[in-house]
Amino acid sequence: MKKTVLTFAEAKEQGEKLTMLTAYDYSTAKLIDGAGIDAILVGDSLGNVMLGYEDTLSVTVEDMIHHGAAVSRGAKEALVVIDMPFMSYQTSVYDAVVNAGRLMKEGRAGAVKLEGGRAVCPQIKAITDAGIPVMAHLGLTPQSINAFGGFKVQGKTEAAAKKLVEDAMAVQEAGAFALTLECVPDKLARLITSKLAIPTIGIGAGNGCDGQVLVYADMLGMFSDFTPKFVRRFAETGQVMTDAFKAYIAAVKDGSYPEEKHTYKIDDDVIEKLY
Ligand code: KIV
């Protein structure tokens, strides 16, 4: 059965943990979906993981539609959430609604995600009023990396923690159906989770959130540019791939691949006429 924002609300009500992983292409989405995940996030981390940028700032709405549509084709049951990229919603409420609409119409998302607190509440309200579910994102919001001065844990001082709590309440009030909390101390994330009626999805925010999200390439050990402290590698797929690539190169070089069983046949009398 297709998972929706109602799945998120029910899970919070019943105290069941929600699961989310990123994906950026059809085949990976199909595998993750088949494993029984609740939601797939087409994160703008695609800028780092798929496109090789050093941050997420250069990712465009077109990039998100292109990859989002592929993921949507692969996800039969999971809720697909597509990230709104940098400057696709900060500029105005109008831009936010138009771009969220494109992610739904062209990317076939079930919801969109955007970063920020009170400053983007008018956008969250307008997008939600247009019938588009919004997941909010607070804490370390990578689109503000230049304002933060680097990838740092957020909400550690009293003032910063108070602001995070207020922002969390504000995005819920504006209509967000869920909230991603990234790189937030676990006790603060637990407090915010207890105050909110909507589910929190943590990444580097401890075990007290209503669910968890990870970048799939991180948890599979496929992305080695940097590995945040909160990542558990559930497999060493990067090593498995490297070994397979090396085995392929060796087999082609020594002629052991392709074998007879990998080839197509033609009648000998056809071939003989060509000599
Ligand atoms: O872009 C992304 O992958 C994200 C997750 C880190 C939550 O926003």
GROMACS .gro file of C-alpha atoms and ligand atoms in nm:
model
  283
    1MET     CA    1   0.000   0.000   0.000
    2LYS     CA    2   0.128   0.349  -0.086
    3LYS     CA    3   0.261   0.533   0.219
    4THR     CA    4   0.148   0.890   0.266
    5VAL     CA    5   0.164   1.173   0.515
    6LEU     CA    6  -0.107   0.982   0.706
    7THR     CA    7   0.145   0.699   0.758
    8PHE     CA    8   0.367   0.957   0.930
    9ALA     CA    9   0.086   1.088   1.153
   10GLU     CA   10  -0.024   0.734   1.250
   11ALA     CA   11   0.333   0.625   1.330
   12LYS     CA   12   0.374   0.920   1.569
   13GLU     CA   13   0.042   0.841   1.733
   14GLN     CA   14   0.132   0.473   1.777
   15GLY     CA   15   0.494   0.534   1.879
   16GLU     CA   16   0.628   0.341   1.578
   17LYS     CA   17   0.965   0.448   1.437
   18LEU     CA   18   0.965   0.589   1.083
   19THR     CA   19   1.239   0.496   0.835
   20MET     CA   20   1.370   0.713   0.552
   21LEU     CA   21   1.673   0.688   0.322
   22THR     CA   22   1.783   0.906   0.036
   23ALA     CA   23   1.786   0.786  -0.326
   24TYR     CA   24   1.856   0.968  -0.649
   25ASP     CA   25   1.782   0.710  -0.922
   26TYR     CA   26   1.528   0.447  -1.030
   27SER     CA   27   1.724   0.129  -0.950
   28THR     CA   28   1.831   0.234  -0.600
   29ALA     CA   29   1.479   0.359  -0.522
   30LYS     CA   30   1.337   0.023  -0.633
   31LEU     CA   31   1.574  -0.166  -0.401
   32ILE     CA   32   1.505   0.062  -0.102
   33ASP     CA   33   1.131   0.055  -0.167
   34GLY     CA   34   1.135  -0.325  -0.194
   35ALA     CA   35   1.307  -0.346   0.146
   36GLY     CA   36   0.999  -0.183   0.302
   37ILE     CA   37   1.112   0.172   0.382
   38ASP     CA   38   0.848   0.430   0.483
   39ALA     CA   39   0.986   0.723   0.280
   40ILE     CA   40   1.253   0.799   0.023
   41LEU     CA   41   1.410   1.142   0.027
   42VAL     CA   42   1.544   1.277  -0.299
   43GLY     CA   43   1.778   1.500  -0.102
   44ASP     CA   44   1.969   1.789  -0.249
   45SER     CA   45   2.265   1.592  -0.110
   46LEU     CA   46   2.253   1.463  -0.467
   47GLY     CA   47   2.479   1.764  -0.530
   48ASN     CA   48   2.751   1.598  -0.320
   49VAL     CA   49   2.678   1.230  -0.373
   50MET     CA   50   2.576   1.217  -0.740
   51LEU     CA   51   2.713   1.535  -0.896
   52GLY     CA   52   3.041   1.577  -0.706
   53TYR     CA   53   2.985   1.936  -0.584
   54GLU     CA   54   3.141   2.029  -0.249
   55ASP     CA   55   2.806   2.157  -0.116
   56THR     CA   56   2.437   2.159  -0.213
   57LEU     CA   57   2.418   2.519  -0.334
   58SER     CA   58   2.450   2.456  -0.709
   59VAL     CA   59   2.166   2.203  -0.727
   60THR     CA   60   1.878   2.326  -0.945
   61VAL     CA   61   1.504   2.261  -0.959
   62GLU     CA   62   1.569   2.082  -1.292
   63ASP     CA   63   1.822   1.850  -1.120
   64MET     CA   64   1.566   1.768  -0.850
   65ILE     CA   65   1.291   1.702  -1.105
   66HIS     CA   66   1.518   1.483  -1.320
   67HIS     CA   67   1.630   1.265  -1.028
   68GLY     CA   68   1.300   1.290  -0.839
   69ALA     CA   69   1.098   1.157  -1.134
   70ALA     CA   70   1.336   0.859  -1.165
   71VAL     CA   71   1.299   0.780  -0.793
   72SER     CA   72   0.920   0.816  -0.813
   73ARG     CA   73   0.912   0.559  -1.094
   74GLY     CA   74   1.102   0.314  -0.870
   75ALA     CA   75   0.912   0.374  -0.545
   76LYS     CA   76   0.585   0.185  -0.554
   77GLU     CA   77   0.503   0.206  -0.181
   78ALA     CA   78   0.734   0.455  -0.012
   79LEU     CA   79   0.638   0.819   0.024
   80VAL     CA   80   0.870   1.018  -0.205
   81VAL     CA   81   0.986   1.350  -0.060
   82ILE     CA   82   1.179   1.582  -0.292
   83ASP     CA   83   1.406   1.855  -0.154
   84MET     CA   84   1.350   2.212  -0.266
   85PRO     CA   85   1.698   2.330  -0.370
   86PHE     CA   86   1.878   2.648  -0.264
   87MET     CA   87   1.700   2.966  -0.381
   88SER     CA   88   1.392   2.784  -0.511
   89TYR     CA   89   1.183   2.902  -0.211
   90GLN     CA   90   1.385   3.157  -0.011
   91THR     CA   91   1.326   3.429  -0.272
   92SER     CA   92   0.947   3.460  -0.235
   93VAL     CA   93   0.627   3.280  -0.140
   94TYR     CA   94   0.532   3.285  -0.509
   95ASP     CA   95   0.857   3.114  -0.616
   96ALA     CA   96   0.811   2.859  -0.337
   97VAL     CA   97   0.462   2.757  -0.450
   98VAL     CA   98   0.556   2.747  -0.820
   99ASN     CA   99   0.869   2.536  -0.759
  100ALA     CA  100   0.698   2.303  -0.510
  101GLY     CA  101   0.426   2.257  -0.773
  102ARG     CA  102   0.688   2.161  -1.034
  103LEU     CA  103   0.840   1.901  -0.799
  104MET     CA  104   0.493   1.749  -0.756
  105LYS     CA  105   0.379   1.769  -1.122
  106GLU     CA  106   0.707   1.684  -1.297
  107GLY     CA  107   0.892   1.497  -1.020
  108ARG     CA  108   0.579   1.311  -0.904
  109ALA     CA  109   0.669   1.373  -0.537
  110GLY     CA  110   0.431   1.295  -0.252
  111ALA     CA  111   0.576   1.582  -0.049
  112VAL     CA  112   0.853   1.843  -0.059
  113LYS     CA  113   1.116   1.932   0.200
  114LEU     CA  114   1.265   2.273   0.266
  115GLU     CA  115   1.513   2.413   0.516
  116GLY     CA  116   1.451   2.683   0.776
  117GLY     CA  117   1.230   2.796   1.065
  118ARG     CA  118   1.021   3.105   1.120
  119ALA     CA  119   1.177   3.284   0.822
  120VAL     CA  120   1.021   3.035   0.579
  121CYS     CA  121   0.689   2.981   0.758
  122PRO     CA  122   0.497   3.195   0.503
  123GLN     CA  123   0.633   2.961   0.232
  124ILE     CA  124   0.541   2.647   0.431
  125LYS     CA  125   0.188   2.781   0.483
  126ALA     CA  126   0.138   2.878   0.118
  127ILE     CA  127   0.271   2.547  -0.017
  128THR     CA  128   0.058   2.351   0.231
  129ASP     CA  129  -0.247   2.563   0.141
  130ALA     CA  130  -0.186   2.464  -0.222
  131GLY     CA  131  -0.234   2.099  -0.119
  132ILE     CA  132   0.134   2.007  -0.112
  133PRO     CA  133   0.265   1.839   0.206
  134VAL     CA  134   0.581   1.999   0.345
  135MET     CA  135   0.854   1.839   0.555
  136ALA     CA  136   1.052   2.105   0.742
  137HIS     CA  137   1.427   2.078   0.818
  138LEU     CA  138   1.604   2.242   1.114
  139GLY     CA  139   1.940   2.221   1.289
  140LEU     CA  140   2.230   2.191   1.050
  141THR     CA  141   2.067   2.306   0.729
  142PRO     CA  142   2.332   2.254   0.459
  143GLN     CA  143   2.196   2.530   0.231
  144SER     CA  144   2.306   2.780   0.503
  145ILE     CA  145   2.657   2.635   0.527
  146ASN     CA  146   2.817   2.972   0.453
  147ALA     CA  147   2.616   3.141   0.730
  148PHE     CA  148   2.709   2.863   0.977
  149GLY     CA  149   3.077   2.878   0.882
  150GLY     CA  150   3.099   2.500   0.835
  151PHE     CA  151   2.930   2.170   0.921
  152LYS     CA  152   2.872   2.214   1.297
  153VAL     CA  153   2.632   2.071   1.555
  154GLN     CA  154   2.349   2.323   1.608
  155GLY     CA  155   2.153   2.433   1.917
  156LYS     CA  156   2.424   2.387   2.180
  157THR     CA  157   2.387   2.721   2.361
  158GLU     CA  158   2.076   2.820   2.557
  159ALA     CA  159   1.984   3.087   2.300
  160ALA     CA  160   2.039   2.856   2.004
  161ALA     CA  161   1.847   2.570   2.168
  162LYS     CA  162   1.556   2.806   2.253
  163LYS     CA  163   1.549   2.928   1.893
  164LEU     CA  164   1.541   2.571   1.764
  165VAL     CA  165   1.245   2.484   1.989
  166GLU     CA  166   1.062   2.800   1.876
  167ASP     CA  167   1.137   2.730   1.510
  168ALA     CA  168   1.011   2.371   1.549
  169MET     CA  169   0.682   2.493   1.697
  170ALA     CA  170   0.655   2.756   1.422
  171VAL     CA  171   0.698   2.513   1.130
  172GLN     CA  172   0.439   2.281   1.285
  173GLU     CA  173   0.201   2.577   1.324
  174ALA     CA  174   0.264   2.674   0.958
  175GLY     CA  175   0.145   2.330   0.847
  176ALA     CA  176   0.454   2.105   0.814
  177PHE     CA  177   0.360   1.736   0.841
  178ALA     CA  178   0.705   1.631   0.972
  179LEU     CA  179   1.036   1.783   1.074
  180THR     CA  180   1.389   1.670   0.992
  181LEU     CA  181   1.638   1.749   1.270
  182GLU     CA  182   2.000   1.739   1.154
  183CYS     CA  183   2.306   1.750   1.381
  184VAL     CA  184   2.126   1.850   1.698
  185PRO     CA  185   2.224   1.728   2.050
  186ASP     CA  186   2.017   1.417   2.133
  187LYS     CA  187   1.860   1.565   2.449
  188LEU     CA  188   1.741   1.871   2.256
  189ALA     CA  189   1.601   1.657   1.972
  190ARG     CA  190   1.420   1.442   2.232
  191LEU     CA  191   1.271   1.754   2.393
  192ILE     CA  192   1.153   1.893   2.057
  193THR     CA  193   1.007   1.552   1.967
  194SER     CA  194   0.808   1.544   2.291
  195LYS     CA  195   0.671   1.895   2.231
  196LEU     CA  196   0.556   1.836   1.872
  197ALA     CA  197   0.243   1.661   1.745
  198ILE     CA  198   0.416   1.599   1.409
  199PRO     CA  199   0.693   1.337   1.378
  200THR     CA  200   1.060   1.431   1.390
  201ILE     CA  201   1.307   1.252   1.163
  202GLY     CA  202   1.660   1.264   1.295
  203ILE     CA  203   1.996   1.256   1.124
  204GLY     CA  204   2.273   1.303   1.377
  205ALA     CA  205   2.005   1.386   1.637
  206GLY     CA  206   2.010   1.073   1.853
  207ASN     CA  207   1.761   0.800   1.923
  208GLY     CA  208   1.481   1.014   2.067
  209CYS     CA  209   1.336   1.120   1.732
  210ASP     CA  210   1.026   0.958   1.581
  211GLY     CA  211   1.230   0.827   1.290
  212GLN     CA  212   1.567   0.832   1.120
  213VAL     CA  213   1.705   0.929   0.780
  214LEU     CA  214   2.047   0.860   0.630
  215VAL     CA  215   2.211   0.924   0.295
  216TYR     CA  216   2.206   0.578   0.136
  217ALA     CA  217   2.558   0.610  -0.005
  218ASP     CA  218   2.688   0.685   0.347
  219MET     CA  219   2.522   0.386   0.513
  220LEU     CA  220   2.641   0.158   0.232
  221GLY     CA  221   3.001   0.281   0.254
  222MET     CA  222   2.990   0.412  -0.104
  223PHE     CA  223   3.067   0.779  -0.041
  224SER     CA  224   3.409   0.846   0.107
  225ASP     CA  225   3.463   1.224   0.058
  226PHE     CA  226   3.360   1.269   0.423
  227THR     CA  227   3.181   1.048   0.677
  228PRO     CA  228   2.989   1.226   0.954
  229LYS     CA  229   3.012   1.087   1.311
  230PHE     CA  230   2.645   0.983   1.309
  231VAL     CA  231   2.677   0.743   1.014
  232ARG     CA  232   2.674   0.369   1.073
  233ARG     CA  233   2.799   0.171   0.775
  234PHE     CA  234   2.549  -0.112   0.733
  235ALA     CA  235   2.758  -0.257   0.449
  236GLU     CA  236   3.090  -0.197   0.273
  237THR     CA  237   2.933  -0.173  -0.072
  238GLY     CA  238   3.205   0.064  -0.195
  239GLN     CA  239   3.465  -0.208  -0.133
  240VAL     CA  240   3.242  -0.473  -0.294
  241MET     CA  241   3.209  -0.249  -0.604
  242THR     CA  242   3.582  -0.178  -0.622
  243ASP     CA  243   3.659  -0.551  -0.598
  244ALA     CA  244   3.406  -0.625  -0.875
  245PHE     CA  245   3.547  -0.352  -1.102
  246LYS     CA  246   3.899  -0.491  -1.052
  247ALA     CA  247   3.780  -0.845  -1.125
  248TYR     CA  248   3.613  -0.724  -1.448
  249ILE     CA  249   3.928  -0.543  -1.562
  250ALA     CA  250   4.140  -0.852  -1.491
  251ALA     CA  251   3.894  -1.087  -1.667
  252VAL     CA  252   3.881  -0.872  -1.983
  253LYS     CA  253   4.261  -0.838  -1.988
  254ASP     CA  254   4.324  -1.212  -1.946
  255GLY     CA  255   4.045  -1.310  -2.190
  256SER     CA  256   3.843  -1.511  -1.938
  257TYR     CA  257   3.545  -1.280  -2.000
  258PRO     CA  258   3.323  -1.305  -2.201
  259GLU     CA  259   3.273  -1.684  -2.196
  260GLU     CA  260   3.085  -1.900  -2.446
  261LYS     CA  261   2.761  -1.861  -2.246
  262HIS     CA  262   2.774  -1.480  -2.286
  263THR     CA  263   2.788  -1.486  -2.668
  264TYR     CA  264   2.527  -1.489  -2.951
  265LYS     CA  265   2.530  -1.754  -3.229
  266ILE     CA  266   2.520  -1.736  -3.607
  267ASP     CA  267   2.503  -2.027  -3.857
  268ASP     CA  268   2.853  -2.132  -3.975
  269ASP     CA  269   2.747  -2.127  -4.346
  270VAL     CA  270   2.654  -1.757  -4.316
  271ILE     CA  271   2.993  -1.674  -4.169
  272GLU     CA  272   3.186  -1.890  -4.418
  273LYS     CA  273   3.041  -1.689  -4.712
  274LEU     CA  274   3.197  -1.376  -4.569
  275TYR     CA  275   3.556  -1.508  -4.571
  276KIV     O1  276   1.972   1.632   0.127
  276KIV     C1  277   1.965   1.543   0.212
  276KIV     O2  278   2.006   1.428   0.190
  276KIV     C2  279   1.904   1.576   0.340
  276KIV     C3  280   1.924   1.478   0.451
  276KIV     C4  281   2.063   1.489   0.500
  276KIV     C5  282   1.824   1.496   0.558
  276KIV     O3  283   1.845   1.677   0.354
   0.00000   0.00000   0.00000
